[in-house]
XYZ file of C-alpha atoms in Angstrom:
617
model
C 15.389 27.427 -20.440
C 14.272 28.987 -17.147
C 16.803 28.622 -14.324
C 16.216 25.481 -12.308
C 16.566 27.310 -8.995
C 13.589 29.593 -9.627
C 10.587 29.544 -7.291
C 7.954 27.234 -8.731
C 4.527 28.808 -8.380
C 3.201 27.815 -11.770
C 0.816 25.186 -13.076
C 3.152 22.544 -11.704
C 1.911 23.210 -8.182
C -0.252 20.256 -7.238
C 1.624 17.834 -9.456
C -1.571 16.781 -11.226
C -1.639 19.529 -13.829
C 1.582 18.803 -15.661
C 1.054 16.502 -18.645
C 3.730 15.137 -20.945
C 4.386 12.366 -23.445
C 7.472 10.830 -25.006
C 7.388 9.048 -28.350
C 9.933 7.243 -30.441
C 10.273 8.799 -33.879
C 8.690 6.781 -36.685
C 8.033 7.571 -40.294
C 4.375 6.546 -39.851
C 3.694 8.354 -36.579
C 1.546 11.180 -37.962
C -1.670 9.789 -36.461
C -0.068 9.631 -33.020
C 1.305 13.145 -33.414
C -2.173 14.406 -34.236
C -3.521 12.536 -31.193
C -1.015 14.230 -28.885
C -1.493 17.685 -30.402
C -5.283 17.356 -30.078
C -4.826 16.927 -26.298
C -3.057 20.255 -25.986
C 0.468 18.831 -25.985
C 3.184 20.805 -27.755
C 6.536 19.491 -28.942
C 9.477 20.964 -27.002
C 12.393 18.691 -27.933
C 13.530 17.440 -31.315
C 16.072 15.059 -32.801
C 18.957 16.529 -34.857
C 16.860 15.777 -37.957
C 14.016 17.899 -36.579
C 11.591 15.172 -35.480
C 9.771 15.786 -32.164
C 10.109 13.308 -29.282
C 8.982 15.202 -26.125
C 5.571 16.841 -25.771
C 3.945 18.770 -22.906
C 1.080 21.083 -22.076
C 3.414 23.293 -19.975
C 6.431 24.191 -22.139
C 7.630 26.917 -19.762
C 7.832 24.421 -16.914
C 10.499 22.210 -18.463
C 14.266 22.311 -18.450
C 15.695 20.952 -21.723
C 19.403 20.805 -22.404
C 21.800 19.233 -24.896
C 24.630 18.025 -22.676
C 26.698 16.205 -25.298
C 26.430 15.638 -29.055
C 23.452 13.321 -29.479
C 22.541 13.475 -25.772
C 19.567 15.574 -24.687
C 18.034 15.566 -21.205
C 14.825 17.098 -19.924
C 12.859 17.293 -16.700
C 10.136 19.474 -15.171
C 11.248 22.485 -13.188
C 9.529 21.160 -10.080
C 12.829 19.358 -9.498
C 14.173 20.497 -6.144
C 17.759 19.651 -5.353
C 21.408 20.436 -6.104
C 22.370 22.191 -9.312
C 22.250 19.795 -12.240
C 25.702 20.824 -13.428
C 27.209 19.023 -10.438
C 26.530 15.655 -12.080
C 28.562 14.587 -15.155
C 26.284 14.134 -18.155
C 28.679 13.342 -20.962
C 27.736 9.681 -21.381
C 26.565 8.653 -24.824
C 24.901 5.516 -23.397
C 21.332 5.900 -22.142
C 21.954 3.057 -19.662
C 24.715 5.051 -17.960
C 22.713 8.048 -16.809
C 21.765 6.516 -13.454
C 23.536 9.172 -11.373
C 21.819 12.098 -13.059
C 18.449 10.360 -13.356
C 18.576 9.253 -9.732
C 19.215 12.806 -8.545
C 16.331 14.303 -10.523
C 13.836 11.525 -9.777
C 14.104 12.004 -6.056
C 11.336 14.553 -6.659
C 10.448 14.662 -10.352
C 10.503 12.981 -13.764
C 13.583 12.522 -15.924
C 13.703 11.899 -19.681
C 16.630 11.597 -22.050
C 17.241 11.007 -25.739
C 20.599 9.442 -26.494
C 21.064 9.024 -30.219
C 17.421 8.083 -30.684
C 17.136 5.776 -27.661
C 14.780 7.200 -25.047
C 14.861 6.920 -21.257
C 11.755 7.830 -19.215
C 11.893 7.577 -15.417
C 9.718 8.504 -12.437
C 10.146 8.279 -8.676
C 10.676 5.020 -6.800
C 7.557 5.527 -4.686
C 5.475 5.937 -7.916
C 4.138 9.355 -6.924
C 5.620 10.410 -10.251
C 4.746 7.391 -12.397
C 5.369 6.537 -16.051
C 2.782 4.671 -18.148
C 3.158 3.385 -21.687
C 1.392 1.675 -24.563
C 2.265 0.484 -28.045
C 0.046 0.667 -31.104
C 1.010 0.126 -34.736
C 4.556 -0.575 -33.512
C 4.917 2.874 -31.942
C 5.606 3.049 -28.196
C 4.288 6.152 -26.403
C 5.000 6.946 -22.744
C 3.259 9.503 -20.544
C 2.716 10.492 -16.930
C -1.033 10.427 -17.599
C -3.098 7.344 -18.334
C -5.632 9.675 -19.953
C -3.157 10.634 -22.700
C -2.650 6.997 -23.686
C -6.326 6.153 -23.256
C -7.309 8.799 -25.792
C -4.735 7.459 -28.232
C -5.648 3.762 -28.161
C -9.217 3.724 -26.696
C -8.703 0.549 -24.630
C -11.220 -1.706 -22.936
C -11.328 -2.394 -19.209
C -8.914 -5.112 -18.110
C -11.032 -7.641 -16.223
C -7.964 -9.414 -14.817
C -6.717 -6.196 -13.231
C -10.134 -5.548 -11.700
C -10.304 -9.100 -10.316
C -6.852 -8.674 -8.760
C -7.936 -5.368 -7.235
C -10.707 -7.209 -5.388
C -8.283 -9.621 -3.736
C -7.932 -8.966 0.018
C -4.140 -9.422 0.010
C -1.835 -8.949 -2.902
C 1.917 -8.504 -3.411
C 2.557 -5.144 -5.048
C 5.742 -5.562 -7.052
C 5.026 -8.476 -9.422
C 1.689 -6.911 -10.391
C 2.887 -3.316 -10.499
C 2.848 -3.069 -14.284
C -0.934 -3.368 -14.508
C -3.433 -0.588 -15.005
C -7.169 -1.124 -15.341
C -6.991 -0.753 -19.121
C -5.900 -3.366 -21.661
C -2.799 -2.278 -23.526
C -1.773 0.438 -21.043
C 1.093 -0.557 -18.757
C 2.815 1.036 -15.789
C 6.583 0.981 -15.456
C 7.644 -1.337 -12.641
C 8.769 0.301 -9.393
C 12.543 0.714 -9.403
C 12.679 0.590 -13.208
C 12.900 3.058 -16.039
C 11.379 2.658 -19.498
C 13.726 2.178 -22.433
C 12.250 2.958 -25.848
C 14.339 1.943 -28.826
C 12.700 1.853 -32.225
C 9.488 -0.153 -31.901
C 10.397 -1.804 -28.595
C 9.761 -0.649 -25.031
C 11.006 -2.479 -21.954
C 11.605 -2.024 -18.238
C 15.214 -1.575 -17.087
C 15.960 -2.059 -13.388
C 17.930 0.721 -11.684
C 17.023 0.219 -7.997
C 19.015 -1.992 -5.627
C 18.558 -2.679 -1.922
C 21.327 -0.755 -0.081
C 21.775 -3.533 2.497
C 21.822 -3.401 6.279
C 25.079 -1.687 7.308
C 24.020 0.837 10.001
C 23.726 0.250 13.713
C 20.782 1.808 15.537
C 22.284 5.224 16.347
C 23.813 5.564 12.877
C 20.483 4.654 11.300
C 18.638 7.265 13.373
C 21.104 9.952 12.269
C 20.717 8.901 8.630
C 16.908 8.953 8.861
C 16.880 12.435 10.413
C 19.397 13.798 7.899
C 17.413 12.491 4.926
C 14.116 13.715 6.402
C 15.578 17.187 7.006
C 16.781 17.249 3.414
C 13.401 16.169 2.025
C 11.511 18.781 4.048
C 13.926 21.627 3.330
C 13.950 20.904 -0.402
C 10.161 20.665 -0.501
C 9.550 23.897 1.420
C 12.232 26.025 -0.232
C 9.715 27.816 -2.465
C 6.818 28.002 0.022
C 6.266 30.686 2.658
C 3.735 28.574 4.538
C 2.936 24.887 4.330
C 0.244 22.717 5.888
C 0.535 19.307 7.492
C -1.633 16.604 9.019
C -1.470 16.518 12.822
C -3.475 13.426 13.654
C -1.920 12.830 17.046
C -0.396 9.623 15.671
C 3.345 9.194 15.511
C 3.985 9.700 11.802
C 2.264 12.957 10.872
C 3.004 14.441 14.296
C 6.699 13.599 13.831
C 6.671 15.683 10.655
C 5.307 18.580 12.697
C 8.105 18.197 15.249
C 10.794 18.219 12.558
C 9.260 21.150 10.655
C 9.115 23.096 13.915
C 12.725 22.196 14.668
C 13.735 23.422 11.204
C 12.008 26.752 11.826
C 9.324 26.266 9.178
C 5.900 27.898 9.573
C 3.040 25.478 9.059
C -0.721 25.128 9.476
C -1.714 21.816 11.131
C -4.987 20.016 10.283
C -6.727 16.954 11.655
C -9.936 14.950 11.887
C -11.082 12.569 14.630
C -12.718 9.193 15.208
C -15.898 8.063 16.947
C -13.965 5.311 18.728
C -13.573 5.817 22.478
C -10.330 3.817 22.347
C -8.749 6.243 19.879
C -6.858 8.754 22.019
C -5.145 10.587 19.156
C -7.440 13.587 19.587
C -6.196 14.148 23.134
C -2.585 13.740 22.036
C -2.973 16.122 19.098
C -4.546 18.793 21.294
C -1.838 18.356 23.923
C 0.997 18.672 21.403
C -0.561 21.695 19.670
C -1.081 23.489 22.977
C 2.418 22.680 24.204
C 4.078 24.044 21.050
C 1.663 26.914 20.480
C 0.387 25.596 17.157
C -3.029 26.748 15.949
C -4.723 23.431 15.167
C -7.442 23.439 12.498
C -9.867 20.620 13.274
C -12.388 19.308 10.776
C -15.473 17.252 11.577
C -15.067 13.572 12.615
C -14.160 11.348 9.690
C -17.310 9.272 10.096
C -19.425 12.311 9.216
C -17.686 12.507 5.842
C -17.207 8.852 5.030
C -18.543 7.419 1.765
C -17.132 3.924 2.227
C -20.408 2.249 1.266
C -21.782 4.917 -1.072
C -22.347 4.085 -4.750
C -22.736 7.714 -5.869
C -20.814 8.024 -9.177
C -17.367 9.596 -9.277
C -17.604 12.900 -11.138
C -13.878 13.583 -11.568
C -12.980 12.417 -15.068
C -9.198 12.364 -14.340
C -9.862 10.023 -11.416
C -11.607 7.517 -13.663
C -8.491 6.843 -15.711
C -6.610 5.814 -12.557
C -9.091 3.041 -11.801
C -10.800 2.480 -8.427
C -9.532 5.184 -6.069
C -7.732 3.771 -3.017
C -8.992 6.523 -0.718
C -12.512 6.873 -2.146
C -14.073 6.468 1.307
C -12.350 9.682 2.454
C -13.263 11.743 -0.609
C -15.687 14.108 1.168
C -13.223 14.737 3.973
C -10.457 15.464 1.478
C -12.747 17.856 -0.395
C -13.139 19.887 2.806
C -9.464 19.521 3.688
C -8.355 20.817 0.280
C -10.625 23.843 0.690
C -9.322 24.511 4.213
C -5.707 24.178 3.067
C -6.272 26.658 0.254
C -7.886 29.119 2.687
C -4.846 28.864 4.975
C -2.641 30.170 2.167
C -0.711 26.899 1.796
C -0.046 25.257 -1.547
C 2.009 22.391 -0.097
C 0.512 19.790 2.232
C 2.418 17.044 4.069
C 0.881 13.723 5.083
C 2.295 11.003 7.330
C 1.844 8.205 4.787
C 4.638 5.636 4.894
C 5.447 5.784 8.592
C 3.978 2.407 9.522
C 5.731 0.773 6.582
C 9.122 2.207 7.508
C 9.180 2.019 11.271
C 6.691 -0.557 12.499
C 6.441 -4.326 12.584
C 5.542 -5.986 9.271
C 4.849 -9.664 8.496
C 8.296 -10.217 6.962
C 10.066 -8.892 10.055
C 10.435 -12.301 11.735
C 12.480 -13.892 8.957
C 14.634 -10.770 8.560
C 15.315 -10.698 12.306
C 16.459 -14.305 12.188
C 18.836 -13.581 9.317
C 20.240 -10.657 11.304
C 20.702 -12.429 14.649
C 19.055 -15.671 15.754
C 19.494 -15.042 19.514
C 18.028 -11.538 19.252
C 15.230 -12.866 17.048
C 14.214 -15.411 19.674
C 13.726 -12.661 22.256
C 11.635 -10.549 19.894
C 9.602 -13.573 18.818
C 8.763 -14.137 22.472
C 7.697 -10.486 22.736
C 5.493 -10.777 19.615
C 3.991 -13.984 20.939
C 2.755 -12.276 24.094
C 1.986 -8.764 22.811
C 0.246 -9.814 19.570
C -1.040 -13.224 20.690
C 0.669 -15.107 17.866
C 1.681 -18.705 18.505
C 5.411 -18.926 19.114
C 5.643 -22.112 17.056
C 4.128 -20.304 14.083
C 6.623 -17.442 14.351
C 9.547 -19.818 14.754
C 8.555 -21.759 11.626
C 8.369 -18.465 9.732
C 11.812 -17.438 11.010
C 13.384 -20.713 9.929
C 11.716 -20.853 6.509
C 14.378 -20.215 3.889
C 12.240 -20.084 0.744
C 13.325 -17.664 -1.936
C 11.031 -14.981 -3.298
C 10.162 -17.066 -6.360
C 9.591 -20.221 -4.327
C 7.146 -18.331 -2.131
C 5.251 -16.994 -5.143
C 5.079 -20.494 -6.614
C 3.760 -21.940 -3.346
C 1.097 -19.236 -3.064
C 0.071 -19.794 -6.677
C -0.229 -23.558 -6.218
C -2.302 -23.124 -3.047
C -4.763 -20.930 -4.941
C -5.074 -23.456 -7.750
C -5.633 -26.377 -5.373
C -7.747 -24.384 -2.893
C -5.570 -25.564 -0.010
C -5.504 -23.674 3.244
C -2.307 -21.735 3.899
C -0.057 -22.680 6.781
C -0.242 -20.081 9.568
C 3.476 -19.328 9.147
C 2.910 -18.356 5.509
C 1.527 -15.024 6.736
C 5.045 -14.015 7.785
C 6.872 -14.879 4.571
C 7.823 -12.839 1.494
C 4.249 -12.798 0.208
C 1.024 -13.197 2.197
C -1.318 -16.083 1.392
C -3.800 -15.166 -1.323
C -7.206 -16.605 -0.558
C -9.738 -15.913 -3.295
C -12.975 -14.681 -1.670
C -15.942 -17.045 -1.760
C -18.020 -14.445 -3.593
C -15.824 -14.586 -6.700
C -17.375 -16.302 -9.719
C -15.604 -19.257 -11.304
C -14.598 -16.915 -14.124
C -13.216 -14.334 -11.704
C -11.273 -17.035 -9.869
C -9.800 -18.254 -13.164
C -8.690 -14.737 -14.091
C -6.760 -14.351 -10.832
C -5.186 -17.811 -10.975
C -4.113 -17.429 -14.598
C -2.512 -14.025 -14.036
C -0.747 -14.989 -10.831
C 0.458 -18.346 -12.190
C 2.144 -16.560 -15.080
C 3.842 -14.140 -12.693
C 4.954 -16.878 -10.276
C 6.632 -18.747 -13.131
C 8.646 -15.697 -14.224
C 8.712 -13.110 -11.415
C 10.876 -9.989 -11.345
C 13.837 -9.992 -8.984
C 12.649 -8.832 -5.551
C 13.100 -5.172 -4.662
C 14.472 -6.097 -1.223
C 17.160 -8.515 -0.097
C 14.906 -10.011 2.589
C 11.150 -10.214 3.294
C 11.041 -7.140 5.531
C 12.835 -4.926 3.011
C 10.651 -6.261 0.202
C 7.425 -5.496 2.038
C 8.682 -2.088 3.144
C 9.510 -1.031 -0.408
C 6.284 -2.452 -1.821
C 4.230 -0.589 0.766
C 5.991 2.684 0.017
C 5.187 2.279 -3.692
C 1.524 1.778 -2.769
C 1.478 4.975 -0.683
C 3.131 6.835 -3.546
C 0.244 5.749 -5.749
C -2.196 7.235 -3.236
C -0.333 10.548 -3.471
C -0.415 10.401 -7.263
C -4.170 9.896 -7.246
C -4.614 12.782 -4.822
C -2.626 15.047 -7.116
C -4.680 13.890 -10.086
C -8.077 14.470 -8.516
C -7.198 17.754 -6.796
C -5.033 19.242 -9.551
C -7.290 22.281 -9.845
C -6.747 23.137 -6.164
C -3.085 23.963 -6.799
C -2.062 21.911 -3.749
C 1.085 19.798 -3.852
C 0.337 16.687 -1.734
C 3.501 15.141 -0.349
C 4.516 12.414 2.101
C 8.163 13.014 3.056
C 8.417 9.554 4.626
C 8.113 8.064 1.122
C 11.222 9.990 -0.012
C 13.798 7.620 -1.489
C 16.620 8.815 0.769
C 14.479 8.325 3.879
C 13.657 4.832 2.599
C 17.337 4.078 1.991
C 18.256 5.207 5.509
C 15.620 2.908 7.010
C 16.638 -0.046 4.844
C 20.253 0.382 5.895
C 19.185 0.064 9.539
C 18.850 -3.307 11.271
C 15.486 -5.058 11.391
C 15.759 -4.996 15.184
C 15.636 -1.170 15.038
C 11.838 -1.549 14.832
C 11.608 -2.948 18.368
C 12.111 -1.407 21.803
C 10.683 -2.543 25.146
C 9.425 0.945 26.042
C 8.925 2.877 22.801
C 6.823 2.436 19.675
C 8.710 3.042 16.417
C 12.068 3.436 18.194
C 14.019 4.331 15.047
C 11.621 7.196 14.296
C 11.730 8.268 17.946
C 15.521 8.387 17.903
C 15.552 10.243 14.573
C 13.198 12.970 15.814
C 15.020 13.063 19.146
C 14.666 16.130 21.349
C 12.398 17.846 18.810
C 9.564 15.743 20.323
C 8.356 15.543 23.942
C 10.330 12.912 25.810
C 7.348 10.583 26.307
C 5.618 10.988 22.942
C 6.743 7.597 21.576
C 6.081 5.597 24.750
C 4.078 2.399 24.213
C 0.396 3.078 23.598
C -2.644 1.919 21.687
C -2.710 2.845 18.021
C -5.276 5.116 16.431
C -8.197 3.047 15.180
C -10.930 4.147 12.779
C -12.564 0.711 12.458
C -15.463 1.757 14.696
C -16.344 4.509 12.218
C -16.492 1.996 9.356
C -18.725 -0.373 11.361
C -21.107 2.467 12.198
C -21.349 3.579 8.578
C -21.904 0.034 7.350
C -24.736 -0.449 9.814
C -26.451 2.676 8.498
C -25.983 1.855 4.822
C -26.158 -1.905 4.436
C -29.882 -2.250 3.649
C -29.843 0.529 1.052
C -26.587 -0.795 -0.381
C -28.038 -4.289 -0.699
C -30.954 -2.881 -2.687
C -28.694 -0.701 -4.859
C -26.669 -3.784 -5.802
C -29.700 -5.553 -7.249
C -27.906 -4.759 -10.493
C -24.121 -4.964 -10.575
C -21.516 -3.951 -13.143
C -19.056 -6.343 -11.488
C -21.497 -9.201 -11.987
C -22.096 -8.129 -15.578
C -18.348 -8.450 -16.195
C -18.488 -11.986 -14.835
C -15.986 -11.373 -12.016
C -18.270 -11.990 -9.021
C -21.141 -14.284 -8.127
C -23.951 -11.755 -7.855
C -25.929 -13.328 -5.010
C -22.840 -14.215 -2.954
C -21.385 -10.747 -3.449
C -24.571 -9.019 -2.257
C -24.688 -11.262 0.787
C -21.036 -10.472 1.583
C -21.726 -6.743 1.402
C -24.853 -6.987 3.562
C -23.402 -9.306 6.195
C -19.587 -9.235 6.134
C -17.788 -11.289 8.716
C -17.209 -9.735 12.109
C -13.521 -9.277 11.274
C -11.994 -6.171 9.727
C -11.138 -8.289 6.682
C -14.837 -8.772 5.986
C -15.431 -5.015 5.978
C -12.346 -4.597 3.804
C -13.927 -6.974 1.258
C -17.163 -5.005 1.286
C -15.322 -1.708 0.872
C -13.373 -3.033 -2.113
C -16.542 -4.320 -3.767
C -18.269 -0.949 -3.387
C -15.221 0.994 -4.602
C -14.879 -1.173 -7.722
C -18.625 -1.121 -8.408
C -18.713 2.677 -8.026
C -15.833 3.034 -10.454
C -17.444 0.797 -13.078
C -20.726 2.668 -12.862
C -18.902 5.978 -13.149
C -16.957 4.842 -16.209
C -20.182 3.836 -17.900
C -21.896 7.113 -17.000
C -19.123 9.568 -17.852
C -17.104 7.934 -20.624
C -19.771 5.675 -22.068
C -17.369 2.716 -22.005
C -17.748 -0.697 -20.379
């Protein structure tokens, strides 16, 4: 096998090109073998009896090694980290490879065959995700939904599409769904165990607990961020990075500069007069001597309310694209990145989730220190205009994760209005939009009731940790979709703040580390330290692109209303056609109303594209 330390400038660059599948060996698996071979996959690992179990379209980009009689491991050579020989791999139990698998899946996939039992694992943030399906008693796993789709030819899962349209949704208990019946995703924090004809999720992740004081947490965050950036850039002469002027992406620029890495910064801007990130970005770039590449304002690219079909076939397998409204901007950004000579681009995704206030913060603060929580509750009451009584009820509420899910499920069934304090619990209230059909409402209630009765154990020990981890897994999915759609560009899209070691460092820090009377994101500010200007993290208004969305909606709403005279969503029975059109034409004045309209358009666009390109409904 090629040495793992080699510079990776192959088809793996971009992350979306590599395709692999893992299949349990069966005597009647010839049809599945033919299905994999017909997709350009070649077998690269075999059992002692000569039966193939690992297949890929890039054989030269895999490291395969027999580490013990009956124990074979494999992973792509985009793994970046310590030498693999530093980790003992003599276990003959597939459940006892956590140390090795955890090391590799910081950045890549890990697979193992231990005496016929298979282990398939991706990253915690789901940027490297494993999907699986079973047909004729044969489980097949892959990093590509398209591989499984071509094997089993599934129908669209209406329940998954109805859940996608919900304005608020917990990520973890629904994380196994794709938009295709019979194709599942492995839960975040789990690996897939394939033994004979069975396939099941096995939990490997555990919350590290809060054991670091503020200064210790800042050191841990900076150390893990340095490690993530150095590992990622080891094989790249020049990288590119977003420099929005906001705290997260700009912090990456500060750290890269401090590490002596050369980078090309890019940004776009907003039409909003209250968004001062442009001024901040220009000031930082000038101060540090960075040559800032600035693209047109985001509103000039936006396709938030555009029903033009998606033409990227790989994107269709992923379902409705989370960032579809920014597609035209990203097209230009990818071209500009390639012209700069970079094949590795960093984004600031994950920063708000790690370092800012989240709804579950109040309860977690109370568990940490009631006196300190009272002071912060008072601050939230005045700064965010939230009733103190509401926050106090949320702090005192001791419901478990399952109890919260059960309460939310019951409220949906009975159509009762959520208590204001419910917004600050483990799971946000789930209010089914009025434009759902009775059938669509029933699909959501049935799915969520089943989950609430038998939920997975929470990923976090408290509401704040749970929501932080869930949000990071969502951002990882955005990165995965980017890599899928822009695979041909050769760009590796990364968000270092979603790195598992950065996440662990934040989770080990106190909940109160997210609050400071003078600074925004104080833990991030302390981690970056003197690499940033001394006043960069001082309290300020956040970047806001809502104005751009309002402007676009005003321009498009009449045409959009006419274009929705026929609706694929209505044909599937998920929405009430007339109510849905009215909601898109005249959403409420709140951001939530525009969010509803955006989700409707994104789902409708996807359905129309699926019908046009794949001929399926």
